[in-house]
Tab-separated table of C-alpha atoms and ligand atoms in Angstrom:
chain	number	residue	atom	x	y	z
A	1	MET	CA	-5.130	105.760	203.819
A	2	ARG	CA	-2.459	104.627	206.236
A	3	GLY	CA	-1.000	101.230	205.444
A	4	VAL	CA	-2.927	100.889	202.170
A	5	THR	CA	-0.915	100.989	198.971
A	6	VAL	CA	-2.990	101.497	195.835
A	7	ILE	CA	-0.904	100.403	192.881
A	8	GLN	CA	-1.406	102.958	190.164
A	9	HIS	CA	0.958	101.424	187.601
A	10	PRO	CA	-0.621	101.858	184.127
A	11	LEU	CA	-0.385	98.130	183.340
A	12	VAL	CA	-2.162	97.282	186.597
A	13	GLN	CA	-4.924	99.804	185.906
A	14	HIS	CA	-5.258	98.676	182.259
A	15	ASN	CA	-5.679	95.055	183.332
A	16	LEU	CA	-8.008	95.897	186.208
A	17	THR	CA	-10.281	97.682	183.744
A	18	ARG	CA	-10.434	94.532	181.617
A	19	LEU	CA	-11.322	92.495	184.669
A	20	ARG	CA	-14.107	94.919	185.569
A	21	ASP	CA	-15.591	94.692	182.065
A	22	LYS	CA	-18.550	92.308	182.215
A	23	ARG	CA	-17.811	91.164	178.653
A	24	THR	CA	-14.535	89.553	179.805
A	25	GLY	CA	-15.173	85.808	179.911
A	26	PRO	CA	-13.570	83.241	182.282
A	27	GLN	CA	-10.666	82.341	180.006
A	28	GLU	CA	-9.497	85.915	179.562
A	29	PHE	CA	-10.441	86.797	183.155
A	30	ARG	CA	-8.103	84.069	184.477
A	31	ARG	CA	-5.249	85.171	182.246
A	32	VAL	CA	-5.577	88.866	183.049
A	33	MET	CA	-5.940	88.260	186.797
A	34	SER	CA	-2.783	86.220	186.685
A	35	GLU	CA	-0.932	88.996	184.838
A	36	VAL	CA	-2.079	91.707	187.192
A	37	ALA	CA	-1.167	89.624	190.253
A	38	ALA	CA	2.431	89.428	189.086
A	39	LEU	CA	2.589	93.199	188.785
A	40	ILE	CA	1.010	93.759	192.194
A	41	ILE	CA	3.296	91.307	193.940
A	42	TYR	CA	6.331	93.111	192.626
A	43	GLU	CA	5.218	96.146	194.633
A	44	ALA	CA	3.916	94.176	197.593
A	45	THR	CA	7.236	92.425	198.196
A	46	ARG	CA	9.383	95.540	197.916
A	47	SER	CA	9.748	95.767	201.688
A	48	PHE	CA	10.735	92.106	202.230
A	49	GLY	CA	13.600	91.898	204.712
A	50	VAL	CA	17.001	90.868	203.334
A	51	ARG	CA	20.299	90.013	204.963
A	52	PRO	CA	23.819	90.301	203.538
A	53	HIS	CA	24.982	87.240	201.635
A	54	SER	CA	28.279	86.936	199.801
A	55	VAL	CA	28.910	84.572	196.918
A	56	VAL	CA	31.952	83.739	194.859
A	57	THR	CA	31.507	84.494	191.188
A	58	PRO	CA	33.814	82.925	188.548
A	59	ILE	CA	35.864	86.131	188.839
A	60	GLY	CA	35.742	87.234	192.465
A	61	THR	CA	33.608	87.786	195.537
A	62	SER	CA	30.309	89.600	195.403
A	63	ARG	CA	28.547	90.995	198.423
A	64	GLY	CA	24.873	90.462	197.810
A	65	SER	CA	21.768	89.713	199.783
A	66	GLN	CA	19.220	86.999	200.364
A	67	LEU	CA	15.701	87.025	201.746
A	68	LYS	CA	15.664	87.001	205.534
A	69	ARG	CA	12.607	84.803	205.904
A	70	GLU	CA	10.928	81.890	204.212
A	71	VAL	CA	7.929	82.916	202.122
A	72	ILE	CA	4.499	81.345	202.231
A	73	LEU	CA	1.619	82.251	199.921
A	74	VAL	CA	-1.828	81.821	201.402
A	75	PRO	CA	-4.591	82.160	198.800
A	76	VAL	CA	-8.149	82.350	200.145
A	77	LEU	CA	-10.233	79.859	198.186
A	78	ARG	CA	-11.578	80.068	195.639
A	79	ALA	CA	-10.800	83.462	194.163
A	80	GLY	CA	-7.300	83.715	195.625
A	81	LEU	CA	-6.301	80.851	193.329
A	82	GLY	CA	-6.648	83.231	190.391
A	83	MET	CA	-3.673	85.226	191.625
A	84	MET	CA	-1.530	82.395	192.934
A	85	ASP	CA	0.168	80.798	189.926
A	86	SER	CA	1.843	83.902	188.576
A	87	ILE	CA	3.010	84.886	192.074
A	88	LEU	CA	4.455	81.411	192.508
A	89	GLN	CA	6.334	81.824	189.255
A	90	LEU	CA	7.996	84.920	190.675
A	91	ILE	CA	8.684	83.326	194.067
A	92	PRO	CA	9.168	79.669	193.097
A	93	HIS	CA	10.723	78.697	196.426
A	94	ALA	CA	7.610	79.851	198.341
A	95	ARG	CA	5.478	77.373	200.218
A	96	VAL	CA	1.731	77.451	199.678
A	97	GLY	CA	-0.932	77.175	202.361
A	98	PHE	CA	-4.677	77.333	201.790
A	99	ILE	CA	-7.626	78.846	203.572
A	100	GLY	CA	-11.123	77.982	202.371
A	101	LEU	CA	-13.739	80.556	203.311
A	102	LYS	CA	-17.235	81.040	201.961
A	103	ARG	CA	-19.473	84.038	202.669
A	104	GLU	CA	-22.982	83.115	203.669
A	105	GLU	CA	-25.287	84.793	201.180
A	106	LYS	CA	-27.603	86.436	203.706
A	107	SER	CA	-25.511	87.136	206.795
A	108	LEU	CA	-22.315	87.764	204.742
A	109	ARG	CA	-20.443	85.930	207.490
A	110	ALA	CA	-17.329	84.129	206.289
A	111	LEU	CA	-17.277	80.435	207.226
A	112	PHE	CA	-14.204	78.222	207.140
A	113	TYR	CA	-14.381	74.999	205.138
A	114	HIS	CA	-10.687	74.275	204.679
A	115	LYS	CA	-7.378	75.027	206.394
A	116	SER	CA	-4.018	73.755	205.280
A	117	LEU	CA	-1.145	75.629	206.898
A	118	PRO	CA	2.078	74.927	208.807
A	119	LYS	CA	1.584	74.755	212.600
A	120	ASP	CA	3.970	77.655	213.223
A	121	LEU	CA	4.031	80.651	210.915
A	122	SER	CA	6.300	82.847	213.003
A	123	ARG	CA	9.355	82.480	210.746
A	124	PHE	CA	7.511	83.199	207.509
A	125	GLU	CA	6.836	86.207	205.355
A	126	VAL	CA	3.147	85.493	204.751
A	127	ILE	CA	1.370	86.788	201.655
A	128	LEU	CA	-2.377	86.539	202.154
A	129	ILE	CA	-4.024	86.606	198.740
A	130	ASP	CA	-7.638	87.418	197.974
A	131	PRO	CA	-8.686	89.580	195.027
A	132	MET	CA	-11.755	90.978	196.820
A	133	LEU	CA	-11.913	92.838	200.131
A	134	ALA	CA	-15.625	93.586	200.563
A	135	THR	CA	-17.079	93.582	204.104
A	136	GLY	CA	-13.663	92.455	205.340
A	137	GLY	CA	-15.158	89.420	207.088
A	138	SER	CA	-13.089	86.917	205.083
A	139	ALA	CA	-9.845	88.864	205.486
A	140	VAL	CA	-10.327	89.255	209.251
A	141	SER	CA	-11.182	85.555	209.670
A	142	ALA	CA	-8.129	84.596	207.623
A	143	MET	CA	-5.948	86.972	209.655
A	144	ASP	CA	-7.312	85.594	212.928
A	145	LEU	CA	-6.246	82.126	211.846
A	146	LEU	CA	-2.807	83.291	210.694
A	147	SER	CA	-2.311	85.137	214.009
A	148	GLU	CA	-3.320	82.043	215.997
A	149	LEU	CA	-0.575	80.203	214.136
A	150	GLY	CA	1.961	82.831	215.193
A	151	ALA	CA	2.288	84.787	211.939
A	152	LYS	CA	4.179	88.045	212.529
A	153	HIS	CA	5.023	89.271	209.046
A	154	VAL	CA	1.866	89.297	206.959
A	155	ARG	CA	0.800	91.418	204.007
A	156	LEU	CA	-2.620	91.336	202.373
A	157	VAL	CA	-2.786	91.433	198.598
A	158	ASN	CA	-6.093	92.337	196.936
A	159	LEU	CA	-7.258	93.602	193.567
A	160	VAL	CA	-10.317	95.580	194.590
A	161	ALA	CA	-11.098	96.811	198.090
A	162	ALA	CA	-14.158	98.540	199.560
A	163	PRO	CA	-13.727	101.285	202.165
A	164	GLU	CA	-15.875	99.214	204.533
A	165	GLY	CA	-13.551	96.216	204.252
A	166	ILE	CA	-10.434	98.301	204.726
A	167	ALA	CA	-11.955	99.898	207.849
A	168	LYS	CA	-12.843	96.508	209.317
A	169	VAL	CA	-9.394	95.055	208.706
A	170	ARG	CA	-7.746	98.235	209.989
A	171	SER	CA	-9.751	98.239	213.218
A	172	ARG	CA	-8.548	94.746	214.094
A	173	TYR	CA	-5.130	94.708	212.422
A	174	PRO	CA	-3.949	98.343	212.320
A	175	GLU	CA	-0.423	97.402	211.250
A	176	LEU	CA	-1.300	94.998	208.433
A	177	PRO	CA	-0.008	96.343	205.108
A	178	ILE	CA	-2.678	96.150	202.394
A	179	PHE	CA	-1.831	96.249	198.678
A	180	THR	CA	-4.608	96.716	196.156
A	181	ALA	CA	-5.179	97.986	192.634
A	182	ALA	CA	-8.264	99.995	193.602
A	183	VAL	CA	-10.342	101.273	196.484
A	184	ASP	CA	-13.892	101.444	195.155
A	185	LYS	CA	-16.873	103.535	196.274
A	186	LYS	CA	-18.903	101.289	198.583
A	187	LEU	CA	-20.725	98.023	199.073
A	188	ASN	CA	-24.228	97.466	197.797
A	189	ARG	CA	-26.909	95.963	200.045
A	190	HIS	CA	-25.903	92.455	198.974
A	191	GLY	CA	-22.332	93.030	200.094
A	192	TYR	CA	-20.898	93.413	196.588
A	193	ILE	CA	-18.313	96.021	195.806
A	194	VAL	CA	-19.584	98.939	193.641
A	195	PRO	CA	-18.519	99.167	190.872
A	196	GLY	CA	-16.191	96.231	191.635
A	197	LEU	CA	-15.920	93.417	189.151
A	198	GLY	CA	-18.756	91.160	190.288
A	199	ASP	CA	-18.213	87.780	191.933
A	200	ALA	CA	-14.535	87.063	191.402
A	201	GLY	CA	-14.809	83.308	192.054
A	202	ASP	CA	-17.720	82.896	189.651
A	203	ARG	CA	-16.007	84.925	186.953
A	204	LEU	CA	-12.767	82.971	187.304
A	205	PHE	CA	-14.274	79.544	187.246
A	206	GLY	CA	-17.555	80.105	185.394
A	207	VAL	CA	-19.554	78.481	188.230
B	301	LIG	C1	-15.368	86.283	197.918
B	301	LIG	C2	-13.973	86.825	197.750
B	301	LIG	C3	-13.518	87.018	199.146
B	301	LIG	C4	-14.782	87.403	199.867
B	301	LIG	C5	-14.771	88.856	200.147
B	301	LIG	O1	-15.334	84.932	198.224
B	301	LIG	O2	-13.139	85.974	197.007
B	301	LIG	O3	-12.939	85.879	199.743
B	301	LIG	O4	-15.862	87.073	198.991
B	301	LIG	O5	-15.907	89.222	200.831
B	301	LIG	P1	-15.890	89.778	202.329
B	301	LIG	O6	-14.800	90.789	202.406
B	301	LIG	O7	-17.250	90.385	202.468
B	301	LIG	O8	-15.695	88.616	203.234
B	301	LIG	P2	-16.629	84.021	198.388
B	301	LIG	O9	-16.953	83.843	199.825
B	301	LIG	O10	-17.720	84.516	197.510
B	301	LIG	O11	-16.091	82.633	197.881
B	301	LIG	P3	-15.493	82.197	196.446
B	301	LIG	O12	-14.152	82.858	196.317
B	301	LIG	O13	-15.407	80.731	196.589
B	301	LIG	O14	-16.449	82.634	195.393
B	302	LIG	N1	-16.874	88.899	196.705
B	302	LIG	C1	-16.722	89.084	195.368
B	302	LIG	O1	-16.259	88.202	194.658
B	302	LIG	N2	-17.101	90.280	194.876
B	302	LIG	C2	-17.599	91.267	195.614
B	302	LIG	O2	-17.931	92.335	195.061
B	302	LIG	C3	-17.760	91.031	196.988
B	302	LIG	C4	-17.378	89.840	197.514
């Protein structure tokens, strides 16, 4: 699938399997999601732009590089929070914005309840974080908001994606790079990913 990177690393797949297991309780679920997020982000940031940057070491001059753009993490509440801390540990200088979206149970439409972002995102490398890409409604709404704020360099980081969600995001944002640990079979009639891992927010927070 063009623009979709499925991260097949054995540690990612091992951890994803533990997340899928319904016997995994909130405490372990949080820890494992955090671990897997760190592994995924390593791959998802591989194409970050860099520019040359020289420094003076105690011995001489070294020609190195530094990131070209500021980085902002944008977790989609609630479930995106489960991936945020470990990513922030790897990119400690990143800023953090928040988007609160909740799917309506019947219509499956994603409704905003919180936005906390800089007014202009054009200079940022934006990492949009949401473990689940189901119908794609939340991801498209989040992307619409990021685009309105001028974001030009965005990547979407998921754990589990449904073909339906990928297709929806692709139709509106054909160039958006998507990183995920799995593309599952389908959605069920309630809009849940099959086999998926259930409701990510509920499993993370036990509510
Ligand atoms: C879940 C999930 C995504 C969204 C995906 O959030 O974390 O944000 O559903 O579904 P979609 O692709 O069909 O929009 P939910 O709205 O259940 O909120 P929560 O994270 O607070 O549980
Ligand atoms: N949101 C989730 O948390 N899980 C799904 O399977 C679909 C949407």
